[in-house]
PDB file of N, CA and C in Angstrom:
ATOM      1  N   MET Z  16      -5.938 -21.026 -13.958  1.00 51.00           N
ATOM      2  CA  MET Z  16      -5.122 -20.442 -12.908  1.00 51.00           C
ATOM      3  C   MET Z  16      -4.619 -19.086 -13.343  1.00 51.00           C
ATOM      4  N   ILE Z  17      -4.174 -18.306 -12.401  1.00 55.00           N
ATOM      5  CA  ILE Z  17      -3.728 -16.943 -12.660  1.00 55.00           C
ATOM      6  C   ILE Z  17      -2.317 -16.968 -13.237  1.00 55.00           C
ATOM      7  N   THR Z  18      -2.145 -16.236 -14.320  1.00 53.00           N
ATOM      8  CA  THR Z  18      -0.816 -16.085 -14.888  1.00 53.00           C
ATOM      9  C   THR Z  18      -0.549 -14.610 -15.118  1.00 53.00           C
ATOM     10  N   GLY Z  19       0.704 -14.256 -15.236  1.00 70.00           N
ATOM     11  CA  GLY Z  19       1.049 -12.863 -15.481  1.00 70.00           C
ATOM     12  C   GLY Z  19       1.065 -12.050 -14.201  1.00 70.00           C
ATOM     13  N   ASN Z  20       1.040 -10.752 -14.387  1.00 87.00           N
ATOM     14  CA  ASN Z  20       1.140  -9.834 -13.254  1.00 87.00           C
ATOM     15  C   ASN Z  20      -0.135  -9.017 -13.108  1.00 87.00           C
ATOM     16  N   LYS Z  21      -1.251  -9.679 -12.921  1.00 93.00           N
ATOM     17  CA  LYS Z  21      -2.525  -8.984 -12.744  1.00 93.00           C
ATOM     18  C   LYS Z  21      -2.516  -8.204 -11.433  1.00 93.00           C
ATOM     19  N   LEU Z  22      -3.136  -7.039 -11.471  1.00 96.00           N
ATOM     20  CA  LEU Z  22      -3.304  -6.246 -10.254  1.00 96.00           C
ATOM     21  C   LEU Z  22      -4.666  -6.493  -9.621  1.00 96.00           C
ATOM     22  N   LEU Z  23      -5.657  -6.809 -10.453  1.00 97.00           N
ATOM     23  CA  LEU Z  23      -7.013  -7.064  -9.991  1.00 97.00           C
ATOM     24  C   LEU Z  23      -7.464  -8.425 -10.504  1.00 97.00           C
ATOM     25  N   VAL Z  24      -8.218  -9.134  -9.672  1.00 97.00           N
ATOM     26  CA  VAL Z  24      -8.750 -10.437 -10.073  1.00 97.00           C
ATOM     27  C   VAL Z  24     -10.242 -10.497  -9.774  1.00 97.00           C
ATOM     28  N   SER Z  25     -10.930 -11.383 -10.476  1.00 97.00           N
ATOM     29  CA  SER Z  25     -12.358 -11.592 -10.248  1.00 97.00           C
ATOM     30  C   SER Z  25     -12.558 -12.451  -8.997  1.00 97.00           C
ATOM     31  N   ALA Z  26     -13.800 -12.556  -8.559  1.00 98.00           N
ATOM     32  CA  ALA Z  26     -14.114 -13.397  -7.400  1.00 98.00           C
ATOM     33  C   ALA Z  26     -13.756 -14.850  -7.677  1.00 98.00           C
ATOM     34  N   GLY Z  27     -13.990 -15.301  -8.892  1.00 97.00           N
ATOM     35  CA  GLY Z  27     -13.647 -16.677  -9.254  1.00 97.00           C
ATOM     36  C   GLY Z  27     -12.155 -16.920  -9.199  1.00 97.00           C
ATOM     37  N   GLU Z  28     -11.383 -15.979  -9.711  1.00 97.00           N
ATOM     38  CA  GLU Z  28      -9.927 -16.109  -9.667  1.00 97.00           C
ATOM     39  C   GLU Z  28      -9.430 -16.063  -8.224  1.00 97.00           C
ATOM     40  N   ALA Z  29     -10.004 -15.169  -7.428  1.00 98.00           N
ATOM     41  CA  ALA Z  29      -9.610 -15.063  -6.020  1.00 98.00           C
ATOM     42  C   ALA Z  29      -9.926 -16.355  -5.267  1.00 98.00           C
ATOM     43  N   SER Z  30     -11.068 -16.957  -5.567  1.00 98.00           N
ATOM     44  CA  SER Z  30     -11.424 -18.203  -4.887  1.00 98.00           C
ATOM     45  C   SER Z  30     -10.438 -19.314  -5.233  1.00 98.00           C
ATOM     46  N   GLU Z  31      -9.982 -19.356  -6.487  1.00 97.00           N
ATOM     47  CA  GLU Z  31      -8.965 -20.336  -6.880  1.00 97.00           C
ATOM     48  C   GLU Z  31      -7.651 -20.072  -6.153  1.00 97.00           C
ATOM     49  N   MET Z  32      -7.273 -18.810  -6.077  1.00 96.00           N
ATOM     50  CA  MET Z  32      -6.006 -18.450  -5.441  1.00 96.00           C
ATOM     51  C   MET Z  32      -5.997 -18.804  -3.958  1.00 96.00           C
ATOM     52  N   LEU Z  33      -7.138 -18.601  -3.276  1.00 97.00           N
ATOM     53  CA  LEU Z  33      -7.214 -18.862  -1.837  1.00 97.00           C
ATOM     54  C   LEU Z  33      -7.662 -20.284  -1.515  1.00 97.00           C
ATOM     55  N   GLY Z  34      -8.207 -20.978  -2.513  1.00 97.00           N
ATOM     56  CA  GLY Z  34      -8.672 -22.343  -2.268  1.00 97.00           C
ATOM     57  C   GLY Z  34      -9.966 -22.405  -1.481  1.00 97.00           C
ATOM     58  N   ILE Z  35     -10.805 -21.373  -1.643  1.00 98.00           N
ATOM     59  CA  ILE Z  35     -12.114 -21.345  -0.985  1.00 98.00           C
ATOM     60  C   ILE Z  35     -13.176 -21.092  -2.047  1.00 98.00           C
ATOM     61  N   GLY Z  36     -14.431 -21.225  -1.687  1.00 98.00           N
ATOM     62  CA  GLY Z  36     -15.516 -21.061  -2.639  1.00 98.00           C
ATOM     63  C   GLY Z  36     -15.774 -19.608  -3.012  1.00 98.00           C
ATOM     64  N   LYS Z  37     -16.359 -19.427  -4.164  1.00 98.00           N
ATOM     65  CA  LYS Z  37     -16.680 -18.088  -4.649  1.00 98.00           C
ATOM     66  C   LYS Z  37     -17.720 -17.412  -3.747  1.00 98.00           C
ATOM     67  N   THR Z  38     -18.650 -18.187  -3.219  1.00 98.00           N
ATOM     68  CA  THR Z  38     -19.655 -17.633  -2.313  1.00 98.00           C
ATOM     69  C   THR Z  38     -18.989 -17.027  -1.082  1.00 98.00           C
ATOM     70  N   LYS Z  39     -17.982 -17.712  -0.560  1.00 98.00           N
ATOM     71  CA  LYS Z  39     -17.254 -17.203   0.613  1.00 98.00           C
ATOM     72  C   LYS Z  39     -16.530 -15.910   0.262  1.00 98.00           C
ATOM     73  N   ILE Z  40     -15.981 -15.809  -0.943  1.00 98.00           N
ATOM     74  CA  ILE Z  40     -15.323 -14.572  -1.389  1.00 98.00           C
ATOM     75  C   ILE Z  40     -16.330 -13.428  -1.349  1.00 98.00           C
ATOM     76  N   TYR Z  41     -17.534 -13.653  -1.886  1.00 98.00           N
ATOM     77  CA  TYR Z  41     -18.558 -12.607  -1.875  1.00 98.00           C
ATOM     78  C   TYR Z  41     -18.962 -12.236  -0.447  1.00 98.00           C
ATOM     79  N   GLU Z  42     -19.028 -13.215   0.450  1.00 98.00           N
ATOM     80  CA  GLU Z  42     -19.340 -12.933   1.856  1.00 98.00           C
ATOM     81  C   GLU Z  42     -18.254 -12.068   2.490  1.00 98.00           C
ATOM     82  N   LEU Z  43     -17.003 -12.392   2.211  1.00 98.00           N
ATOM     83  CA  LEU Z  43     -15.883 -11.621   2.765  1.00 98.00           C
ATOM     84  C   LEU Z  43     -15.874 -10.194   2.220  1.00 98.00           C
ATOM     85  N   MET Z  44     -16.205 -10.028   0.944  1.00 98.00           N
ATOM     86  CA  MET Z  44     -16.280  -8.680   0.372  1.00 98.00           C
ATOM     87  C   MET Z  44     -17.432  -7.898   1.004  1.00 98.00           C
ATOM     88  N   ALA Z  45     -18.581  -8.536   1.177  1.00 97.00           N
ATOM     89  CA  ALA Z  45     -19.751  -7.862   1.740  1.00 97.00           C
ATOM     90  C   ALA Z  45     -19.507  -7.429   3.185  1.00 97.00           C
ATOM     91  N   SER Z  46     -18.758  -8.229   3.928  1.00 97.00           N
ATOM     92  CA  SER Z  46     -18.489  -7.908   5.337  1.00 97.00           C
ATOM     93  C   SER Z  46     -17.363  -6.889   5.497  1.00 97.00           C
ATOM     94  N   GLY Z  47     -16.620  -6.640   4.412  1.00 97.00           N
ATOM     95  CA  GLY Z  47     -15.505  -5.704   4.486  1.00 97.00           C
ATOM     96  C   GLY Z  47     -14.194  -6.354   4.883  1.00 97.00           C
ATOM     97  N   GLU Z  48     -14.211  -7.665   5.111  1.00 97.00           N
ATOM     98  CA  GLU Z  48     -12.975  -8.367   5.479  1.00 97.00           C
ATOM     99  C   GLU Z  48     -12.012  -8.475   4.301  1.00 97.00           C
ATOM    100  N   LEU Z  49     -12.547  -8.456   3.099  1.00 98.00           N
ATOM    101  CA  LEU Z  49     -11.738  -8.547   1.886  1.00 98.00           C
ATOM    102  C   LEU Z  49     -12.062  -7.328   1.027  1.00 98.00           C
ATOM    103  N   ARG Z  50     -11.063  -6.484   0.839  1.00 98.00           N
ATOM    104  CA  ARG Z  50     -11.251  -5.243   0.091  1.00 98.00           C
ATOM    105  C   ARG Z  50     -11.465  -5.538  -1.390  1.00 98.00           C
ATOM    106  N   SER Z  51     -12.360  -4.775  -2.004  1.00 98.00           N
ATOM    107  CA  SER Z  51     -12.611  -4.910  -3.432  1.00 98.00           C
ATOM    108  C   SER Z  51     -12.908  -3.539  -4.018  1.00 98.00           C
ATOM    109  N   VAL Z  52     -12.860  -3.462  -5.338  1.00 98.00           N
ATOM    110  CA  VAL Z  52     -13.160  -2.210  -6.045  1.00 98.00           C
ATOM    111  C   VAL Z  52     -14.231  -2.493  -7.072  1.00 98.00           C
ATOM    112  N   LYS Z  53     -15.021  -1.468  -7.361  1.00 97.00           N
ATOM    113  CA  LYS Z  53     -16.066  -1.604  -8.353  1.00 97.00           C
ATOM    114  C   LYS Z  53     -15.633  -0.881  -9.618  1.00 97.00           C
ATOM    115  N   ILE Z  54     -15.709  -1.574 -10.731  1.00 97.00           N
ATOM    116  CA  ILE Z  54     -15.393  -1.000 -12.034  1.00 97.00           C
ATOM    117  C   ILE Z  54     -16.615  -1.247 -12.907  1.00 97.00           C
ATOM    118  N   GLY Z  55     -17.345  -0.193 -13.169  1.00 97.00           N
ATOM    119  CA  GLY Z  55     -18.614  -0.362 -13.883  1.00 97.00           C
ATOM    120  C   GLY Z  55     -19.538  -1.214 -13.032  1.00 97.00           C
ATOM    121  N   ARG Z  56     -20.022  -2.308 -13.601  1.00 97.00           N
ATOM    122  CA  ARG Z  56     -20.893  -3.219 -12.854  1.00 97.00           C
ATOM    123  C   ARG Z  56     -20.124  -4.397 -12.267  1.00 97.00           C
ATOM    124  N   SER Z  57     -18.827  -4.434 -12.504  1.00 97.00           N
ATOM    125  CA  SER Z  57     -18.000  -5.545 -12.023  1.00 97.00           C
ATOM    126  C   SER Z  57     -17.336  -5.211 -10.694  1.00 97.00           C
ATOM    127  N   ARG Z  58     -17.088  -6.228  -9.924  1.00 97.00           N
ATOM    128  CA  ARG Z  58     -16.362  -6.085  -8.678  1.00 97.00           C
ATOM    129  C   ARG Z  58     -15.068  -6.869  -8.838  1.00 97.00           C
ATOM    130  N   ARG Z  59     -13.935  -6.240  -8.520  1.00 98.00           N
ATOM    131  CA  ARG Z  59     -12.627  -6.881  -8.635  1.00 98.00           C
ATOM    132  C   ARG Z  59     -11.884  -6.748  -7.318  1.00 98.00           C
ATOM    133  N   ILE Z  60     -10.973  -7.672  -7.079  1.00 98.00           N
ATOM    134  CA  ILE Z  60     -10.217  -7.708  -5.834  1.00 98.00           C
ATOM    135  C   ILE Z  60      -8.744  -7.451  -6.146  1.00 98.00           C
ATOM    136  N   PRO Z  61      -8.160  -6.428  -5.514  1.00 98.00           N
ATOM    137  CA  PRO Z  61      -6.735  -6.210  -5.703  1.00 98.00           C
ATOM    138  C   PRO Z  61      -5.944  -7.396  -5.145  1.00 98.00           C
ATOM    139  N   VAL Z  62      -4.936  -7.838  -5.873  1.00 97.00           N
ATOM    140  CA  VAL Z  62      -4.113  -8.961  -5.419  1.00 97.00           C
ATOM    141  C   VAL Z  62      -3.498  -8.647  -4.058  1.00 97.00           C
ATOM    142  N   GLU Z  63      -3.131  -7.383  -3.844  1.00 96.00           N
ATOM    143  CA  GLU Z  63      -2.552  -7.014  -2.541  1.00 96.00           C
ATOM    144  C   GLU Z  63      -3.568  -7.172  -1.418  1.00 96.00           C
ATOM    145  N   ALA Z  64      -4.866  -7.050  -1.716  1.00 98.00           N
ATOM    146  CA  ALA Z  64      -5.899  -7.262  -0.698  1.00 98.00           C
ATOM    147  C   ALA Z  64      -5.963  -8.727  -0.296  1.00 98.00           C
ATOM    148  N   LEU Z  65      -5.720  -9.625  -1.251  1.00 97.00           N
ATOM    149  CA  LEU Z  65      -5.680 -11.051  -0.935  1.00 97.00           C
ATOM    150  C   LEU Z  65      -4.506 -11.360  -0.011  1.00 97.00           C
ATOM    151  N   THR Z  66      -3.362 -10.764  -0.321  1.00 96.00           N
ATOM    152  CA  THR Z  66      -2.171 -10.958   0.505  1.00 96.00           C
ATOM    153  C   THR Z  66      -2.414 -10.429   1.923  1.00 96.00           C
ATOM    154  N   ALA Z  67      -3.022  -9.243   2.025  1.00 97.00           N
ATOM    155  CA  ALA Z  67      -3.314  -8.655   3.331  1.00 97.00           C
ATOM    156  C   ALA Z  67      -4.307  -9.513   4.114  1.00 97.00           C
ATOM    157  N   PHE Z  68      -5.296 -10.067   3.417  1.00 98.00           N
ATOM    158  CA  PHE Z  68      -6.288 -10.913   4.060  1.00 98.00           C
ATOM    159  C   PHE Z  68      -5.628 -12.156   4.651  1.00 98.00           C
ATOM    160  N   VAL Z  69      -4.771 -12.802   3.874  1.00 97.00           N
ATOM    161  CA  VAL Z  69      -4.087 -14.005   4.349  1.00 97.00           C
ATOM    162  C   VAL Z  69      -3.189 -13.675   5.545  1.00 97.00           C
ATOM    163  N   SER Z  70      -2.485 -12.543   5.468  1.00 97.00           N
ATOM    164  CA  SER Z  70      -1.629 -12.133   6.583  1.00 97.00           C
ATOM    165  C   SER Z  70      -2.444 -11.910   7.846  1.00 97.00           C
ATOM    166  N   ALA Z  71      -3.617 -11.301   7.693  1.00 96.00           N
ATOM    167  CA  ALA Z  71      -4.483 -11.031   8.852  1.00 96.00           C
ATOM    168  C   ALA Z  71      -4.969 -12.316   9.494  1.00 96.00           C
ATOM    169  N   ILE Z  72      -5.381 -13.290   8.687  1.00 95.00           N
ATOM    170  CA  ILE Z  72      -5.890 -14.520   9.283  1.00 95.00           C
ATOM    171  C   ILE Z  72      -4.749 -15.361   9.875  1.00 95.00           C
ATOM    172  N   GLU Z  73      -3.548 -15.211   9.328  1.00 95.00           N
ATOM    173  CA  GLU Z  73      -2.392 -15.894   9.927  1.00 95.00           C
ATOM    174  C   GLU Z  73      -2.085 -15.315  11.298  1.00 95.00           C
ATOM    175  N   GLN Z  74      -2.186 -13.984  11.443  1.00 93.00           N
ATOM    176  CA  GLN Z  74      -1.927 -13.344  12.729  1.00 93.00           C
ATOM    177  C   GLN Z  74      -2.977 -13.727  13.749  1.00 93.00           C
ATOM    178  N   GLU Z  75      -4.235 -13.880  13.308  1.00 92.00           N
ATOM    179  CA  GLU Z  75      -5.308 -14.288  14.222  1.00 92.00           C
ATOM    180  C   GLU Z  75      -5.057 -15.694  14.745  1.00 92.00           C
ATOM    181  N   ALA Z  76      -4.514 -16.554  13.884  1.00 90.00           N
ATOM    182  CA  ALA Z  76      -4.289 -17.945  14.253  1.00 90.00           C
ATOM    183  C   ALA Z  76      -3.097 -18.116  15.188  1.00 90.00           C
ATOM    184  N   ALA Z  77      -2.212 -17.132  15.189  1.00 82.00           N
ATOM    185  CA  ALA Z  77      -0.992 -17.236  16.010  1.00 82.00           C
ATOM    186  C   ALA Z  77      -1.257 -16.921  17.467  1.00 82.00           C
TER     187      ALA Z  77
END
C-alpha cells in the first residue's frame, strides 16, 4: 500500500488506490481520462490526477 507523501505513483499503485485493475488504469491513461506523465521510459500518475478522476466520476454519477 502507499505510504508517505508521494506525488507520483505507478499504475500498480494507482490500481491499488482506486481498487481497480492495472489494465483499466492503462486504458484510462490511453484514453486521456486519467492524466499521467512520462519520465524516461516510465509512466507515472500524479496523485492529484487520481483525486480529480474520482471527483469527475462522482459528478457523473450524481
